[in-house]
PDB file of C-alpha atoms (C1' of nucleotides) in Angstrom:
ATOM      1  CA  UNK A  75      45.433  66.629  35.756  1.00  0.00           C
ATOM      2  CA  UNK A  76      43.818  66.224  32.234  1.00  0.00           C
ATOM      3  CA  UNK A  77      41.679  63.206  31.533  1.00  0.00           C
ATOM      4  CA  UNK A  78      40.477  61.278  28.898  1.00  0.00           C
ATOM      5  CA  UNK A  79      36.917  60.958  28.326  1.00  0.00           C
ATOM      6  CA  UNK A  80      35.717  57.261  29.203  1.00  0.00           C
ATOM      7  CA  UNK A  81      35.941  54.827  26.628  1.00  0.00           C
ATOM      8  CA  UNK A  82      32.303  54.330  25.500  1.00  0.00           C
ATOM      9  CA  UNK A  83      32.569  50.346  26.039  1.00  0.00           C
ATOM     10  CA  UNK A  84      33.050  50.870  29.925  1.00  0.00           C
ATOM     11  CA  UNK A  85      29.456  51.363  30.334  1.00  0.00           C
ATOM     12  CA  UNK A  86      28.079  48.375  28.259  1.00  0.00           C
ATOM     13  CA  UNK A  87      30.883  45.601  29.348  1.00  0.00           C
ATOM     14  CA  UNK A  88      31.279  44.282  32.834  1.00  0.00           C
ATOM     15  CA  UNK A  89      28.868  44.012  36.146  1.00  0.00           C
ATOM     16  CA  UNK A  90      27.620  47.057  37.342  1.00  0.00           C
ATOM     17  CA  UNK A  91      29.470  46.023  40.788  1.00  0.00           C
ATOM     18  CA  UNK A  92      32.378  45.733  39.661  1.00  0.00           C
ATOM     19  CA  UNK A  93      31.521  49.432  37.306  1.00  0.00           C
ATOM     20  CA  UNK A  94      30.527  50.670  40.304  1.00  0.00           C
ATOM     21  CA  UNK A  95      34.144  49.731  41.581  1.00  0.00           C
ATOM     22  CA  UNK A  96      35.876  51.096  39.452  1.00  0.00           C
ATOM     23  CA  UNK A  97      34.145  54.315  38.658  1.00  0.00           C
ATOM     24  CA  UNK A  98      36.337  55.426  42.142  1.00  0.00           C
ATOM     25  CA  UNK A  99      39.409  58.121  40.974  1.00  0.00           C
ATOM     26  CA  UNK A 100      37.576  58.923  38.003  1.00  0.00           C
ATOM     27  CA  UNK A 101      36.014  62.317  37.429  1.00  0.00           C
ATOM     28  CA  UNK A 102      32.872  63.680  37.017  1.00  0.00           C
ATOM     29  CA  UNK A 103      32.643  66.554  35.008  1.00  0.00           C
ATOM     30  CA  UNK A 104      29.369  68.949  34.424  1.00  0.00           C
ATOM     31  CA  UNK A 105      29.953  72.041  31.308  1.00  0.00           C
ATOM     32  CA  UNK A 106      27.145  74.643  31.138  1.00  0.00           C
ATOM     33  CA  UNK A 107      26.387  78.245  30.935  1.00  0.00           C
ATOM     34  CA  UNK A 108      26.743  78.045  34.811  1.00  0.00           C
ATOM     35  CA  UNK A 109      30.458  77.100  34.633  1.00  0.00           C
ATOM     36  CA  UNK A 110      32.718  73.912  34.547  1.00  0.00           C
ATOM     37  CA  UNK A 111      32.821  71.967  37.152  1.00  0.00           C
ATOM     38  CA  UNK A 112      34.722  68.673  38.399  1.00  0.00           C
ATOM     39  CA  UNK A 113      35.617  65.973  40.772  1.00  0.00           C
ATOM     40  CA  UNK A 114      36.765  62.980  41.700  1.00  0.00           C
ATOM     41  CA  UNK A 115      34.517  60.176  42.113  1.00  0.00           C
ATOM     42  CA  UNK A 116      35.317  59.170  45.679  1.00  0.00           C
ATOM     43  CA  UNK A 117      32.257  57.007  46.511  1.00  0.00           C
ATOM     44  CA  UNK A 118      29.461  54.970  44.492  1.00  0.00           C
ATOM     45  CA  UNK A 119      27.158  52.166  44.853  1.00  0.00           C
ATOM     46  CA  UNK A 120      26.000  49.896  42.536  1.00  0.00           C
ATOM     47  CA  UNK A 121      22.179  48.942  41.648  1.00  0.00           C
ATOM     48  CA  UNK A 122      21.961  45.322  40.336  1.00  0.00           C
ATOM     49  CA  UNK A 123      18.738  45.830  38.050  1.00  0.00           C
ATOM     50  CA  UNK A 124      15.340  43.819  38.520  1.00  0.00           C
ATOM     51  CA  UNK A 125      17.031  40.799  40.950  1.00  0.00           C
ATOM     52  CA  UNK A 126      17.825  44.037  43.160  1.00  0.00           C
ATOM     53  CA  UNK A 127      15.049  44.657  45.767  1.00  0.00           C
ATOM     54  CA  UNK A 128      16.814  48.218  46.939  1.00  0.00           C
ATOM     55  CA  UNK A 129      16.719  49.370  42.436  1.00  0.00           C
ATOM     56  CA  UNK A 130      14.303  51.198  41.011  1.00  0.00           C
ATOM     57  CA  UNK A 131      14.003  48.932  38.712  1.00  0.00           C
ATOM     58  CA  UNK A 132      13.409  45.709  41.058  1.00  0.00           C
ATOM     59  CA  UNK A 133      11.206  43.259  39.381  1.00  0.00           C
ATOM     60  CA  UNK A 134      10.969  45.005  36.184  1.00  0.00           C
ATOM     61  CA  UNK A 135       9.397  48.234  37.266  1.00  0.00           C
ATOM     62  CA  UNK A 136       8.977  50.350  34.681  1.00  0.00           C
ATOM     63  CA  UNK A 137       7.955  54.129  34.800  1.00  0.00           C
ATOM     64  CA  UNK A 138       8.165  57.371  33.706  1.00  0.00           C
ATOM     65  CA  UNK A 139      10.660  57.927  36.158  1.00  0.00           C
ATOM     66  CA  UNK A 140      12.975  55.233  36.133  1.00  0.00           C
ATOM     67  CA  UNK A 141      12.200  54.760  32.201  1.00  0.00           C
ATOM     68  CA  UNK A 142      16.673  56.565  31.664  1.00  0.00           C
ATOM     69  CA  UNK A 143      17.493  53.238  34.078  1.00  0.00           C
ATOM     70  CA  UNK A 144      16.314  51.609  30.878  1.00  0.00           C
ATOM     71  CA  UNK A 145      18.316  53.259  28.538  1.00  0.00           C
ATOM     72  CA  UNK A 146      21.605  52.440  26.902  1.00  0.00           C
ATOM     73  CA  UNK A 147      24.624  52.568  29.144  1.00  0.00           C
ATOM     74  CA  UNK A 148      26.275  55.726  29.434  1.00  0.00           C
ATOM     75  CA  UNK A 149      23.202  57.630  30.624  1.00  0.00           C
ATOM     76  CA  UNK A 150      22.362  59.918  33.216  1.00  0.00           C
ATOM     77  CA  UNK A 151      20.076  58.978  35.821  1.00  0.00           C
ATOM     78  CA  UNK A 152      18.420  61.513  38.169  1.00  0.00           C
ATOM     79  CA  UNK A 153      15.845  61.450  40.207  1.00  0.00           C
ATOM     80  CA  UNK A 154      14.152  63.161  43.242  1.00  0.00           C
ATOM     81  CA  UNK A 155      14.625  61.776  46.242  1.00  0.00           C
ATOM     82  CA  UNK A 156      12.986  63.017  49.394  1.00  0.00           C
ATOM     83  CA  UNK A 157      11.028  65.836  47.615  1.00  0.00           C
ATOM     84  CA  UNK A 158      14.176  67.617  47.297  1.00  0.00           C
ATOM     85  CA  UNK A 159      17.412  65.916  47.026  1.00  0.00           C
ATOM     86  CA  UNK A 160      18.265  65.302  43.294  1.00  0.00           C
ATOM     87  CA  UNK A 161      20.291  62.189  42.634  1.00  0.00           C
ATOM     88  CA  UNK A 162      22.972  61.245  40.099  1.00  0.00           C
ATOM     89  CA  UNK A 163      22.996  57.950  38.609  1.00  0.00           C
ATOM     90  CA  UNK A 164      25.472  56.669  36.016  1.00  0.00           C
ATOM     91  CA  UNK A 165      23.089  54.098  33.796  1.00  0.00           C
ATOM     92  CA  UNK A 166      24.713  51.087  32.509  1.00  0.00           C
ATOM     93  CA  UNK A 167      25.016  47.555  30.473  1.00  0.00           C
ATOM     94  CA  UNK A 168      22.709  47.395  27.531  1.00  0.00           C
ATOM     95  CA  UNK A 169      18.978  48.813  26.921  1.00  0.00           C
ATOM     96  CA  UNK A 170      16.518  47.487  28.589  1.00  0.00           C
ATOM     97  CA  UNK A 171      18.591  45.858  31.113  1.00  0.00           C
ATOM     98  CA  UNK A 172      18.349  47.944  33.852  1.00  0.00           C
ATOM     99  CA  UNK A 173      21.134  48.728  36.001  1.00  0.00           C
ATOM    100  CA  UNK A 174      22.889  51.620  37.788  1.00  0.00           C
ATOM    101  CA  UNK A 175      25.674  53.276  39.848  1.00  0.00           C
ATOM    102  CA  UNK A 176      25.031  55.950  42.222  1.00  0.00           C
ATOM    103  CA  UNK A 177      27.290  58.777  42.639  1.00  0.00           C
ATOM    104  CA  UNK A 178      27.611  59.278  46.504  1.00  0.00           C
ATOM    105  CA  UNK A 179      30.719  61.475  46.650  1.00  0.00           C
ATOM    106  CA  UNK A 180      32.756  63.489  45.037  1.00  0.00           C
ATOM    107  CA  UNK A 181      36.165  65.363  46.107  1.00  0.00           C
ATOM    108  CA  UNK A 182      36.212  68.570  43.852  1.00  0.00           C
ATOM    109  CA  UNK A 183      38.669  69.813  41.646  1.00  0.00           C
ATOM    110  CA  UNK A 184      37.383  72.677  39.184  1.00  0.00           C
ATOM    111  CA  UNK A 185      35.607  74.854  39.833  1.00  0.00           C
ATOM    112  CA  UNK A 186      34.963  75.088  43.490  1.00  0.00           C
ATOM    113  CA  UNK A 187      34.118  79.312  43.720  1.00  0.00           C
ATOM    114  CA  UNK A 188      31.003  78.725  41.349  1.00  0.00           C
ATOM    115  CA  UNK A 189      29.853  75.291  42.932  1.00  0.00           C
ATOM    116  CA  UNK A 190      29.970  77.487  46.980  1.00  0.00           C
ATOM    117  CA  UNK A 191      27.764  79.780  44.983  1.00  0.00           C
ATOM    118  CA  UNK A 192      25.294  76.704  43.931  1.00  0.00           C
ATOM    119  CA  UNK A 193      25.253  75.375  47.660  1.00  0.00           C
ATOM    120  CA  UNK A 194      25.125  78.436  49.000  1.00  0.00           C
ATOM    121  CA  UNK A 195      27.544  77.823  51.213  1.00  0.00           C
ATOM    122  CA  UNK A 196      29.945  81.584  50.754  1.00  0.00           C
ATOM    123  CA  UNK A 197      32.847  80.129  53.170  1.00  0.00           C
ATOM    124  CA  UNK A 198      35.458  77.263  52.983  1.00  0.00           C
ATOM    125  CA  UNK A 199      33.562  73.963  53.577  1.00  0.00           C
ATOM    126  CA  UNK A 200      34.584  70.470  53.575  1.00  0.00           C
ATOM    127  CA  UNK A 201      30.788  69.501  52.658  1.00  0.00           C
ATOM    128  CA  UNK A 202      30.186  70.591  49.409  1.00  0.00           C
ATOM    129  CA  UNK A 203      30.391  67.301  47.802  1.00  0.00           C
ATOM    130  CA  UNK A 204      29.944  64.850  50.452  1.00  0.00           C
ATOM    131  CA  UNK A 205      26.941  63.484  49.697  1.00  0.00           C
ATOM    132  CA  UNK A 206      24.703  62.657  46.825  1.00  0.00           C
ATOM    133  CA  UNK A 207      22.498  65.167  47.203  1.00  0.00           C
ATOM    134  CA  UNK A 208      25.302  67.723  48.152  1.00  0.00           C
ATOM    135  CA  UNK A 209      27.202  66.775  44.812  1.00  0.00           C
ATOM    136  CA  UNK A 210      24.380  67.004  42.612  1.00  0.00           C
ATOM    137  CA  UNK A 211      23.913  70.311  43.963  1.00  0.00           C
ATOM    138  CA  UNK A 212      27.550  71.473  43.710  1.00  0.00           C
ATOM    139  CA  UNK A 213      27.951  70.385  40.069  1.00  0.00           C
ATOM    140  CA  UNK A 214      24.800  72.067  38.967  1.00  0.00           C
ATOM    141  CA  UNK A 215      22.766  68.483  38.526  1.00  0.00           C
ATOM    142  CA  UNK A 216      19.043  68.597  38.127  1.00  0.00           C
ATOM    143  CA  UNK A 217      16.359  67.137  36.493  1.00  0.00           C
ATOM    144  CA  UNK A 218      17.358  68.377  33.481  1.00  0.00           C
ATOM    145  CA  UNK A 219      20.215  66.084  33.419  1.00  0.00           C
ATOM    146  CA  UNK A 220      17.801  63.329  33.388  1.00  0.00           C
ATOM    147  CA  UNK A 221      18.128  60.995  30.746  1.00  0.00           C
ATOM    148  CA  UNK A 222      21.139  63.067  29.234  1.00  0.00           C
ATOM    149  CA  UNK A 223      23.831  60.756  26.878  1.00  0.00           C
ATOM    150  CA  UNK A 224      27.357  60.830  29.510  1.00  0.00           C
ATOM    151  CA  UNK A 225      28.852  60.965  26.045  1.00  0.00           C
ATOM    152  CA  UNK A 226      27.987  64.262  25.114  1.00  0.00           C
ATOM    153  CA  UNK A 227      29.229  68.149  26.085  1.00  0.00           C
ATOM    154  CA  UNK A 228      27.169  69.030  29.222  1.00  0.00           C
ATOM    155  CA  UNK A 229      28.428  65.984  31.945  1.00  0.00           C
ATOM    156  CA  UNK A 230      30.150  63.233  31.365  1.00  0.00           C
ATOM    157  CA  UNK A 231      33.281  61.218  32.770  1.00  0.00           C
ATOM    158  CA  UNK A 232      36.965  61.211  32.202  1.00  0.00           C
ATOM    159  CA  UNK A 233      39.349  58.434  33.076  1.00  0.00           C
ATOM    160  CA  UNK A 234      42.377  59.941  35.038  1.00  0.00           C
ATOM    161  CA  UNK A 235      44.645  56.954  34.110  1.00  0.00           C
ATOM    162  CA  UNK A 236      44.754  56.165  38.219  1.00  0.00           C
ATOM    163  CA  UNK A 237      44.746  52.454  39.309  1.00  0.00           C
ATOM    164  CA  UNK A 238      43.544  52.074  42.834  1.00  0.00           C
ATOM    165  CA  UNK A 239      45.081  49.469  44.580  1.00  0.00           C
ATOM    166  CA  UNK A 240      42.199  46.930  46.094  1.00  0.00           C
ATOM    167  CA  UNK A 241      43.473  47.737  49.714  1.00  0.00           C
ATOM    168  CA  UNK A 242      42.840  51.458  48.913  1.00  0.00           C
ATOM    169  CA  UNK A 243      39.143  50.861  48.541  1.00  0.00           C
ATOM    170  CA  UNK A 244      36.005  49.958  51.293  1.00  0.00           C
ATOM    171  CA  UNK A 245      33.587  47.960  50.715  1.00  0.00           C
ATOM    172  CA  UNK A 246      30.364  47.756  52.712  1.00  0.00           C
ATOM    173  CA  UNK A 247      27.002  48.085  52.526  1.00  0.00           C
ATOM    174  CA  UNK A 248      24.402  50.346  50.804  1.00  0.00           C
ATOM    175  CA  UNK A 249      22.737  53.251  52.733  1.00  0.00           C
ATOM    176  CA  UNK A 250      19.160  54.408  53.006  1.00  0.00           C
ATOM    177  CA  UNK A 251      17.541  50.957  51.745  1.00  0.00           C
ATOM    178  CA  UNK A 252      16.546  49.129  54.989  1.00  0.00           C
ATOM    179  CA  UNK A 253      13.737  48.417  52.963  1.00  0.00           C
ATOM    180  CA  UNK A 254      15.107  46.078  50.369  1.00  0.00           C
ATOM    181  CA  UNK A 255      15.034  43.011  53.057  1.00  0.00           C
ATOM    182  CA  UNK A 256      18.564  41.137  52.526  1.00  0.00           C
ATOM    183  CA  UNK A 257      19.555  42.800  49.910  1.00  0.00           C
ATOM    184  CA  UNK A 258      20.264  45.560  52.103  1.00  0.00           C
ATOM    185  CA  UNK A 259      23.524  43.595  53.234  1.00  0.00           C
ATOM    186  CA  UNK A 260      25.025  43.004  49.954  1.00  0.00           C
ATOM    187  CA  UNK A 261      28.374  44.632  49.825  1.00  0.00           C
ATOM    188  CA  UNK A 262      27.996  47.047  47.235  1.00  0.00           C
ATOM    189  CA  UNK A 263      28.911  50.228  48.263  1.00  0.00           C
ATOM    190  CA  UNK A 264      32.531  51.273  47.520  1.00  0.00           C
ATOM    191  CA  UNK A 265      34.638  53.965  48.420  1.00  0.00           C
ATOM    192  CA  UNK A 266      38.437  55.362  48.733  1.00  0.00           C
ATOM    193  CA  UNK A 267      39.727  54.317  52.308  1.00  0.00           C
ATOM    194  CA  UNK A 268      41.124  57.251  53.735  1.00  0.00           C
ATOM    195  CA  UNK A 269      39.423  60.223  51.730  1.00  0.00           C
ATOM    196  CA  UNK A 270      37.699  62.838  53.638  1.00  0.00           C
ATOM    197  CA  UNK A 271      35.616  63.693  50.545  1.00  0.00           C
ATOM    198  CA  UNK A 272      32.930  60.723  51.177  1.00  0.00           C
ATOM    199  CA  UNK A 273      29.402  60.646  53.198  1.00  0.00           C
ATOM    200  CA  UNK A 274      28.281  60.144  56.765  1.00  0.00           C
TER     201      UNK A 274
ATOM    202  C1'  DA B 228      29.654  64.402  69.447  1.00  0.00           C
ATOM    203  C1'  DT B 229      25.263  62.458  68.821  1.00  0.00           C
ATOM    204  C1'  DG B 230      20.153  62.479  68.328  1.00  0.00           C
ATOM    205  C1'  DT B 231      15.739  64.036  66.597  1.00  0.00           C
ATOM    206  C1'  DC B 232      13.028  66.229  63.302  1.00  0.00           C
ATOM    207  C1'  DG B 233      11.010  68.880  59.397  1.00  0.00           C
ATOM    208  C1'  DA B 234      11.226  69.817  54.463  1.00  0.00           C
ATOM    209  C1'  DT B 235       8.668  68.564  50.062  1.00  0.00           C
ATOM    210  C1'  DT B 236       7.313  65.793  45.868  1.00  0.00           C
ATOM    211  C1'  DT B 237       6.761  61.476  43.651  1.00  0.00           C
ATOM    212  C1'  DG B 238       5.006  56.974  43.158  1.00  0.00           C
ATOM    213  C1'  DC B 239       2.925  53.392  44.840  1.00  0.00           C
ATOM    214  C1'  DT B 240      -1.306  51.091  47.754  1.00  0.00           C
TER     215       DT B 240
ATOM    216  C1'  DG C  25      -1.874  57.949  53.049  1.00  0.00           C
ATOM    217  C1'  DC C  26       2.871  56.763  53.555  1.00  0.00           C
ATOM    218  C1'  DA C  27       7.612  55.972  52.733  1.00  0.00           C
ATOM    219  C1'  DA C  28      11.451  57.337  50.185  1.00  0.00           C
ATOM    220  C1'  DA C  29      19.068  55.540  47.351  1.00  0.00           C
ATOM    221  C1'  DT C  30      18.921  62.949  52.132  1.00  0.00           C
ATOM    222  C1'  DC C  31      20.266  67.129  54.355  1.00  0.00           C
ATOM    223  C1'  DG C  32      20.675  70.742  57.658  1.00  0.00           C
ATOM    224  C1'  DA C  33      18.902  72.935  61.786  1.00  0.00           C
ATOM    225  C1'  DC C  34      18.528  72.580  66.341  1.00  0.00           C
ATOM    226  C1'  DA C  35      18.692  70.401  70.871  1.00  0.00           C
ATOM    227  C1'  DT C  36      21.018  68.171  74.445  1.00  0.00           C
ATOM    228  C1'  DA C  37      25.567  66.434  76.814  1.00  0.00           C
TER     229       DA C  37
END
DNA sequence: ATGTCGATTTGCT
DNA sequence: GCAAATCGACATA
């Protein structure tokens, strides 16, 4: 299944809901002296900039760690979450407009042997990728990543050329951000109905 | 199957 | 200090 790399203009045109939307079936790809990994973008949620009260970026918040939300789209955001848990981000629209898609789940396809190693997890699992902290993990995602171009040789995103039909896809709302008042109810998290590949 | 809890660092108050 | 865009270990049923 060989992809094209996304079309530059995907990231800058467009809501990030609707980015967010159709990120699903794409596929995340990470290319280091670690190994190649990939996988299918099974589940995402969009982060509406500074109107957002669950983004980073709500009311115009601006520091040195959520400076790459800031960035031109096509950027990599990551961040620590919990003390531990790095997080993957997909930055877009145009600088200084802040908005975001997180990367929730991913169903692998390359490179599964080296990202067990990475998880530590030696035996067949269904939860290496099931999760945004998992996935980060599994594709070799740190900090490091942070602020990367999605354009360039070490992670970026190819367009497998699949449509998914709108009853193929859930919509609901976002996890882990009780504290963002209504917001919390918008529906902006997305995922492919049906795939075992997505979070709990 | 479901619930509780600790880990661990960053960024705000 | 405290809560956070989470996960895995362990307990209980």
């Amino acid at each position: 299944m060989q992809g094209r790399v996304l079309d530059p203009a995907f990231y800058l045109e467009g809501s990030v809901v609707d980015q967010a939307r159709q990120l699903l079936g794409m596929v995340l790809v990470t290319a280091f002296h670690g190994g190649r990994t990939s996988a299918v973008i099974t589940e995402t949620e969009a982060y509406a900039g500074v109107a957002d009260r669950a983004s980073h970026a709500h009311g115009g918040r601006r520091t040195r760690r959520t400076e790459p939300m800031y960035a031109e789209g096509g950027t990599a955001y990551v961040y620590l979450c919990y003390g531990m848990h790095h997080l993957f981000n997909v930055v877009t629209n145009r600088r200084d407009t802040p908005e975001a898609v997180l990367v929730r789940a991913l169903e692998p396809i390359e490179g599964v042997g080296v990202m067990r190693v990475r998880r530590n997890l030696p035996n067949g699992t269904r939860h290496l990728t099931s999760g945004p902290g998992k996935l980060t993990k599994a594709l070799g995602i740190s900090r490091s990543f942070n602020g990367k171009s999605l354009l360039d040789d070490e992670i970026w995103i190819e367009n497998s050329g699949m449509k998914l039909a709108k009853n193929s896809i859930e919509v609901g709302p976002r996890i882990g951000i009780d504290y963002a008042g209504e917001d919390a109810l918008l529906p902006w998290r997305f995922s492919i109905r049906g795939n075992r590949w997505v979070s709990k």
